[in-house]
Coordinates of C-alpha atoms and ligand atoms in Angstrom, one line a residue:
X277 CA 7.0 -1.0 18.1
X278 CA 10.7 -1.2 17.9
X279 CA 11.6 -1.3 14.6
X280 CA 12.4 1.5 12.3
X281 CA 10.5 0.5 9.5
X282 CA 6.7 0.3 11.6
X283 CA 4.1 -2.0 9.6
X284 CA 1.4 -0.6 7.3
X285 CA -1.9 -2.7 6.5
X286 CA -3.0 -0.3 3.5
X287 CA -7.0 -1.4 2.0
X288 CA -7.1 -0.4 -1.4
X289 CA -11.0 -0.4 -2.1
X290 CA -11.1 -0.5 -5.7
X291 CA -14.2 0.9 -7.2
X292 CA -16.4 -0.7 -4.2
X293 CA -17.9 1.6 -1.5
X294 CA -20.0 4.3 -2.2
X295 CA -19.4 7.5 0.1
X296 CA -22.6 6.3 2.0
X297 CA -21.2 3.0 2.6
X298 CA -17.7 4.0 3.1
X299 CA -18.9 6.0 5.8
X300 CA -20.4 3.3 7.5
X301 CA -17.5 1.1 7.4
X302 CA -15.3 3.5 8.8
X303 CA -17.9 3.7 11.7
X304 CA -17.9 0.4 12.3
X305 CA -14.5 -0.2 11.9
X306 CA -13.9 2.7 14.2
X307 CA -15.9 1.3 16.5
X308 CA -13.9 -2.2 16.6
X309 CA -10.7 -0.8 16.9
X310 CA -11.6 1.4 20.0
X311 CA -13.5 -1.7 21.5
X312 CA -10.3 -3.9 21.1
X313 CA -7.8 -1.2 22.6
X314 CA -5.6 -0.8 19.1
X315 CA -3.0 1.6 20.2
X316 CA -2.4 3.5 16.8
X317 CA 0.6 4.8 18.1
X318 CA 2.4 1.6 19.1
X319 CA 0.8 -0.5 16.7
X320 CA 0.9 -1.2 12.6
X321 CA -0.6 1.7 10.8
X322 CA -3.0 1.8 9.1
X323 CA -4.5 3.1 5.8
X324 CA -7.0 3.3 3.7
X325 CA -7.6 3.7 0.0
X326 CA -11.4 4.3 -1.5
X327 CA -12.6 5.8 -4.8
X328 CA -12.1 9.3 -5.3
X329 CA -15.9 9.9 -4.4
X330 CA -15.5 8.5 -0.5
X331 CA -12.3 10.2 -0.1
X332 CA -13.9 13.4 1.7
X333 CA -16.4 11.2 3.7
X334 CA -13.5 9.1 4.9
X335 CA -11.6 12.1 6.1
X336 CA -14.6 13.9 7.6
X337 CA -15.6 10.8 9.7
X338 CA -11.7 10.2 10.4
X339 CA -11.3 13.5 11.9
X340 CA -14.5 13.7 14.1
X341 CA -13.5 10.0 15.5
X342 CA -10.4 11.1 16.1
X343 CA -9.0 8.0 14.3
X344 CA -5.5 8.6 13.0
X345 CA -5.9 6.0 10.4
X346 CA -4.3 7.3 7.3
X347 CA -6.1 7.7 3.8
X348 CA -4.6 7.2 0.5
X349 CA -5.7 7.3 -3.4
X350 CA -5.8 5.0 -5.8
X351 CA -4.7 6.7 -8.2
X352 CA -3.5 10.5 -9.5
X353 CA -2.8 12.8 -12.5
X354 CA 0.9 13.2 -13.8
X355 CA -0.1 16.9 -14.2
X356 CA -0.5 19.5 -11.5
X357 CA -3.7 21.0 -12.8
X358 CA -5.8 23.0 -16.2
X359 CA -7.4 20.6 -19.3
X360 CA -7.8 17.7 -18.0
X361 CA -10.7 16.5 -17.9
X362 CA -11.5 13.4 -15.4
X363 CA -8.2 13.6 -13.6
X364 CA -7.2 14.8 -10.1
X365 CA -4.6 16.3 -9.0
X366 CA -1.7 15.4 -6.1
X367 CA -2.6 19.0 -4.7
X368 CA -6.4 17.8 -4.7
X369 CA -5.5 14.5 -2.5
X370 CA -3.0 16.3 -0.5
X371 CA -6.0 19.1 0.5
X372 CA -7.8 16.4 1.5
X373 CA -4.9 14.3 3.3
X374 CA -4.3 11.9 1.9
X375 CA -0.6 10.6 2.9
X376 CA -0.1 8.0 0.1
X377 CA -1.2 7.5 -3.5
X378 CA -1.3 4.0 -4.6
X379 CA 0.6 3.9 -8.2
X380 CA 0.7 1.3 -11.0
X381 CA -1.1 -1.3 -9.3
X382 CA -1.3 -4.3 -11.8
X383 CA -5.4 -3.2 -12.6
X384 CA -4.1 0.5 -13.9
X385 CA -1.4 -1.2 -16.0
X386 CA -3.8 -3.9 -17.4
X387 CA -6.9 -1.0 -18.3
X388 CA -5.3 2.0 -18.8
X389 CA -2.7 3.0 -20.6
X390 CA 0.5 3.4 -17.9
X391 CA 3.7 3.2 -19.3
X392 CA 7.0 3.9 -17.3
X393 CA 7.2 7.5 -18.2
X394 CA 3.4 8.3 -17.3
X395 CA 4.3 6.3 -14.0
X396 CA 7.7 8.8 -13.2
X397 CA 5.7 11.2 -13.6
X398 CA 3.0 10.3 -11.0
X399 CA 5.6 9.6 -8.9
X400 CA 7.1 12.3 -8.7
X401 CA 3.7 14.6 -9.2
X402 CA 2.7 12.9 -5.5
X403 CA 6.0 13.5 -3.8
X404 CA 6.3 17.3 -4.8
X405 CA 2.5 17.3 -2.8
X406 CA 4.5 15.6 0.3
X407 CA 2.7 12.5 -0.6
X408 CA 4.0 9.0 -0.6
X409 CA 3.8 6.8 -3.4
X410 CA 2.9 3.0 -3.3
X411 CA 4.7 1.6 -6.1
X412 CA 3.3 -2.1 -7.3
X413 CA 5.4 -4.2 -9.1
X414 CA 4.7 -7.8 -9.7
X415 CA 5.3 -10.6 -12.5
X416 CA 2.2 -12.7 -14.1
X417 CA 2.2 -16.4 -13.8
X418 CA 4.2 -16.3 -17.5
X419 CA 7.0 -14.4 -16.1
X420 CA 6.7 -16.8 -13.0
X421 CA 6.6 -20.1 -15.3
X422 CA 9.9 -18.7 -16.6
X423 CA 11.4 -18.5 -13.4
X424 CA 12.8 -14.6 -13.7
X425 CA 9.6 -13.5 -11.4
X426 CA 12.6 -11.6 -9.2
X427 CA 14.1 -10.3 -12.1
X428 CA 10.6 -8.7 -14.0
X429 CA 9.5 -6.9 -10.3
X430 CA 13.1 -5.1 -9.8
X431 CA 13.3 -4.4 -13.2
X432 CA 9.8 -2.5 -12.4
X433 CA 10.9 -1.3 -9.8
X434 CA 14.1 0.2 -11.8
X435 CA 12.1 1.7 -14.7
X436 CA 10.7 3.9 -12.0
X437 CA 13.2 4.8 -9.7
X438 CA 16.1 5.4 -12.1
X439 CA 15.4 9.0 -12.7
X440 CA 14.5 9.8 -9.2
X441 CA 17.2 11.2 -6.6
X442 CA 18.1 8.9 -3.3
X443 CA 16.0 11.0 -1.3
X444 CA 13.0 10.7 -3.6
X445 CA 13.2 7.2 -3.5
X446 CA 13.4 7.4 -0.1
X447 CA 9.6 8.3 0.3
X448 CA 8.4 5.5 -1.8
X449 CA 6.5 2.4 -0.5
X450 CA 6.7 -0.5 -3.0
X451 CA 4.2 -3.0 -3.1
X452 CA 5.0 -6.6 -4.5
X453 CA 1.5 -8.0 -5.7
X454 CA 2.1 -11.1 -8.0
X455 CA -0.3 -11.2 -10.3
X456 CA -1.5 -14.5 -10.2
X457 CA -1.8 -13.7 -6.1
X458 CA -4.5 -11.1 -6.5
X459 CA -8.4 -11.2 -6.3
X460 CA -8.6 -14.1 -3.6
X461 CA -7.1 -16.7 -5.6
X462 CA -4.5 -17.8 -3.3
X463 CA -2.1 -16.0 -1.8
X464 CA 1.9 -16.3 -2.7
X465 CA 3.8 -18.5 0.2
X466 CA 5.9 -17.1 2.9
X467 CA 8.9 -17.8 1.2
X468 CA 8.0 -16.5 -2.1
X469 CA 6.7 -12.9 -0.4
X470 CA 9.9 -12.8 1.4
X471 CA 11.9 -13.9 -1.0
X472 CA 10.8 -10.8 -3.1
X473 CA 10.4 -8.4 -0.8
X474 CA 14.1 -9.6 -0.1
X475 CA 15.4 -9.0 -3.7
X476 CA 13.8 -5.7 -3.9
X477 CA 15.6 -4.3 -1.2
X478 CA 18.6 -5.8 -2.4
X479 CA 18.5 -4.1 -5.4
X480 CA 17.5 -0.6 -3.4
X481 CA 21.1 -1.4 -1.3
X482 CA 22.6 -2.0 -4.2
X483 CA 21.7 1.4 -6.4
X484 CA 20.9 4.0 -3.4
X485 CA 22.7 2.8 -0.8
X486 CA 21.9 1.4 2.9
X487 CA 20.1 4.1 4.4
X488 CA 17.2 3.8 1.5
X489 CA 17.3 0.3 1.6
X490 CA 16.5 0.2 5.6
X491 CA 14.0 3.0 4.9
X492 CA 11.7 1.5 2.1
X493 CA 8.5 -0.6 3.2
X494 CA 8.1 -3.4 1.0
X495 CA 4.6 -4.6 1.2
X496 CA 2.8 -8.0 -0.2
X497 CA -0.4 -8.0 -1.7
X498 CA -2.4 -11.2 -3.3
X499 CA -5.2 -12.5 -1.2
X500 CA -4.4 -11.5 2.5
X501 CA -6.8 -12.8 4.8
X502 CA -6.7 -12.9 8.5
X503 CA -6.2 -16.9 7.9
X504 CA -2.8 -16.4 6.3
X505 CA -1.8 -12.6 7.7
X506 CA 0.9 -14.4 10.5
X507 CA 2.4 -16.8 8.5
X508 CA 2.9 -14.0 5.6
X509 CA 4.4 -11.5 8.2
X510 CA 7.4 -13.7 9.2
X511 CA 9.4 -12.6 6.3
X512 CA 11.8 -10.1 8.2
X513 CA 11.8 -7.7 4.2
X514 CA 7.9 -7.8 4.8
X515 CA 7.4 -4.6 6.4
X516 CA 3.2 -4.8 5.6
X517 CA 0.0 -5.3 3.4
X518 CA -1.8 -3.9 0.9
X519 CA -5.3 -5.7 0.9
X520 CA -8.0 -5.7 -1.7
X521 CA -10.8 -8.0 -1.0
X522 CA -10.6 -8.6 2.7
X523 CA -10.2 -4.7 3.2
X524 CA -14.2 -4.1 2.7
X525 CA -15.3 -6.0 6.0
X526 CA -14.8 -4.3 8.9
X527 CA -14.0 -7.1 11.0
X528 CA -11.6 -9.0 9.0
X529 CA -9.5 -5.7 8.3
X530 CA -9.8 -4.9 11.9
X531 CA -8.4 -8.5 12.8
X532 CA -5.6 -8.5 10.6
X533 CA -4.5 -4.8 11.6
X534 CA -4.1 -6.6 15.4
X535 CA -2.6 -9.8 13.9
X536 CA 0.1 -7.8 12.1
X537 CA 1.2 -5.7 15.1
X538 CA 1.2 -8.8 16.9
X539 CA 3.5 -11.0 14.6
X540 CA 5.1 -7.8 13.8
X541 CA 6.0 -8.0 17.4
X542 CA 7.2 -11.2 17.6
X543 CA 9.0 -11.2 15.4
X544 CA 11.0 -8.6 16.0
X545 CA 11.7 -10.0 19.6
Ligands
PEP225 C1 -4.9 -5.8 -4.7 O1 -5.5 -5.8 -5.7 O2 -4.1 -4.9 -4.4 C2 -5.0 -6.9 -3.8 C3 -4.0 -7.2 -3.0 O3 -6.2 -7.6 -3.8 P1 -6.7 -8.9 -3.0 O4 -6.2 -8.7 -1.6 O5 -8.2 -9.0 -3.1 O6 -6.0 -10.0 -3.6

């Protein structure tokens, strides 16, 4: 893999997957990946996001497989620790590696309360821990009708990152998920995924400079299947996936783990 930006298919799990079932996925899906020669080192990375509750089972099964597939939450506390009933802490997922922290993903906003500062904060909470943060943005079809989709996702992105140094910003993924995308209901074109993941580095280029631009992954997210996977990974600003609902079958997230480092390749030819 030649590029400097190397492709990550993240599965954010939701609340689906007990730890019992989570640890038969993995072995299954450890299983396929070995059978089908993935070479984790050459290849997209990969990572995976369940509930709190699977998180130790996932990193048990990953270590005795040997599997460097990486695990991420789905969320994190603001706050490094004491009364808090509920929450965990970035020092928590760190102690049980976890490399990324997913972060304002459009489910959080809509049920919880997650306004910008709360979302600084997490931020930053996961990157003192050494953890990344996956930062979704995204408009709703409103915004979209409108036509200022591009404009609603940087400003997102800006309400977060404003505060935060270059280097911090640096670390971040960001994750553009369209609202109207998500859940299996069609997935945004090509051109439209491009097209933002295109505008959001712009923007990075434009505040932090070129070295933070080049170093970002912008993801898509909205109904990635293994039908759709190539097409959406011609973008050249598409550096990777986060997946909801094809993430839970072994197979399919299997297939489009080899389907990205393939196109990924190809492209990049
Ligand atoms: C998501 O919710 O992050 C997501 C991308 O879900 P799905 O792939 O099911 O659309």
């Amino acid at each position: 893999m030649s590029r400097t930006r190397v492709p990550l298919v993240a599965g954010n799990w939701k609340m689906n997957l007990n730890h019992l079932e989570a640890m038969y996925f993995i072995q299954q899906f450890t299983w396929l990946m070995r059978n089908a020669h993935y070479d984790y080192e050459h290849s997209a990375e990969i990572a995976i996001c369940p509930p709190f509750t699977s998180i130790r089972s996932v990193q048990v099964l990953l270590q005795a497989e040997k599997a460097p597939i990486r695990i991420g939450a789905q969320n994190v506390s603001p706050i490094s620790g004491g009364a808090f009933t509920g929450d965990i802490s970035a020092d928590m997922l760190k102690q049980l590696d976890c490399r990324y922290v997913i972060i304002g993903h459009s489910e959080r906003r809509k049920y919880h309360p997650e306004d910008d500062a709360n979302l600084i904060n997490k931020v930053r909470a996961v990157l003192v821990a050494g953890i990344q943060p996956i930062l979704c943005v995204g408009e709703s079809i409103a915004e979209r009708s409108q036509g200022i989709e591009l404009e609603y996702a940087i400003d997102q992105v800006s309400k977060v990152t404003r505060d935060l140094s270059d280097e911090e910003v640096s670390q971040m993924i960001i994750a553009y998920e369209p609202l109207w995308a998500i859940g299996g209901n069609g997935s945004a074109s090509p051109q439209i995924a491009q097209n933002a993941a295109a505008a959001i580095r712009q923007y990075l280029l434009s505040i932090y400079g070129n070295y933070v631009a080049q170093k970002v992954r912008i993801l898509y997210g909205g109904s990635v299947n293994s039908a759709n996977v190539v097409s959406l990974m011609q973008g050249p600003d598409v550096d990777g996936f986060l997946i909801g609902g094809a993430s839970l079958k072994p197979d399919e997230f299997s297939k489009i783990a080899r389907l990205v480092t393939i196109a990924s390749a190809q492209r990049d030819e």
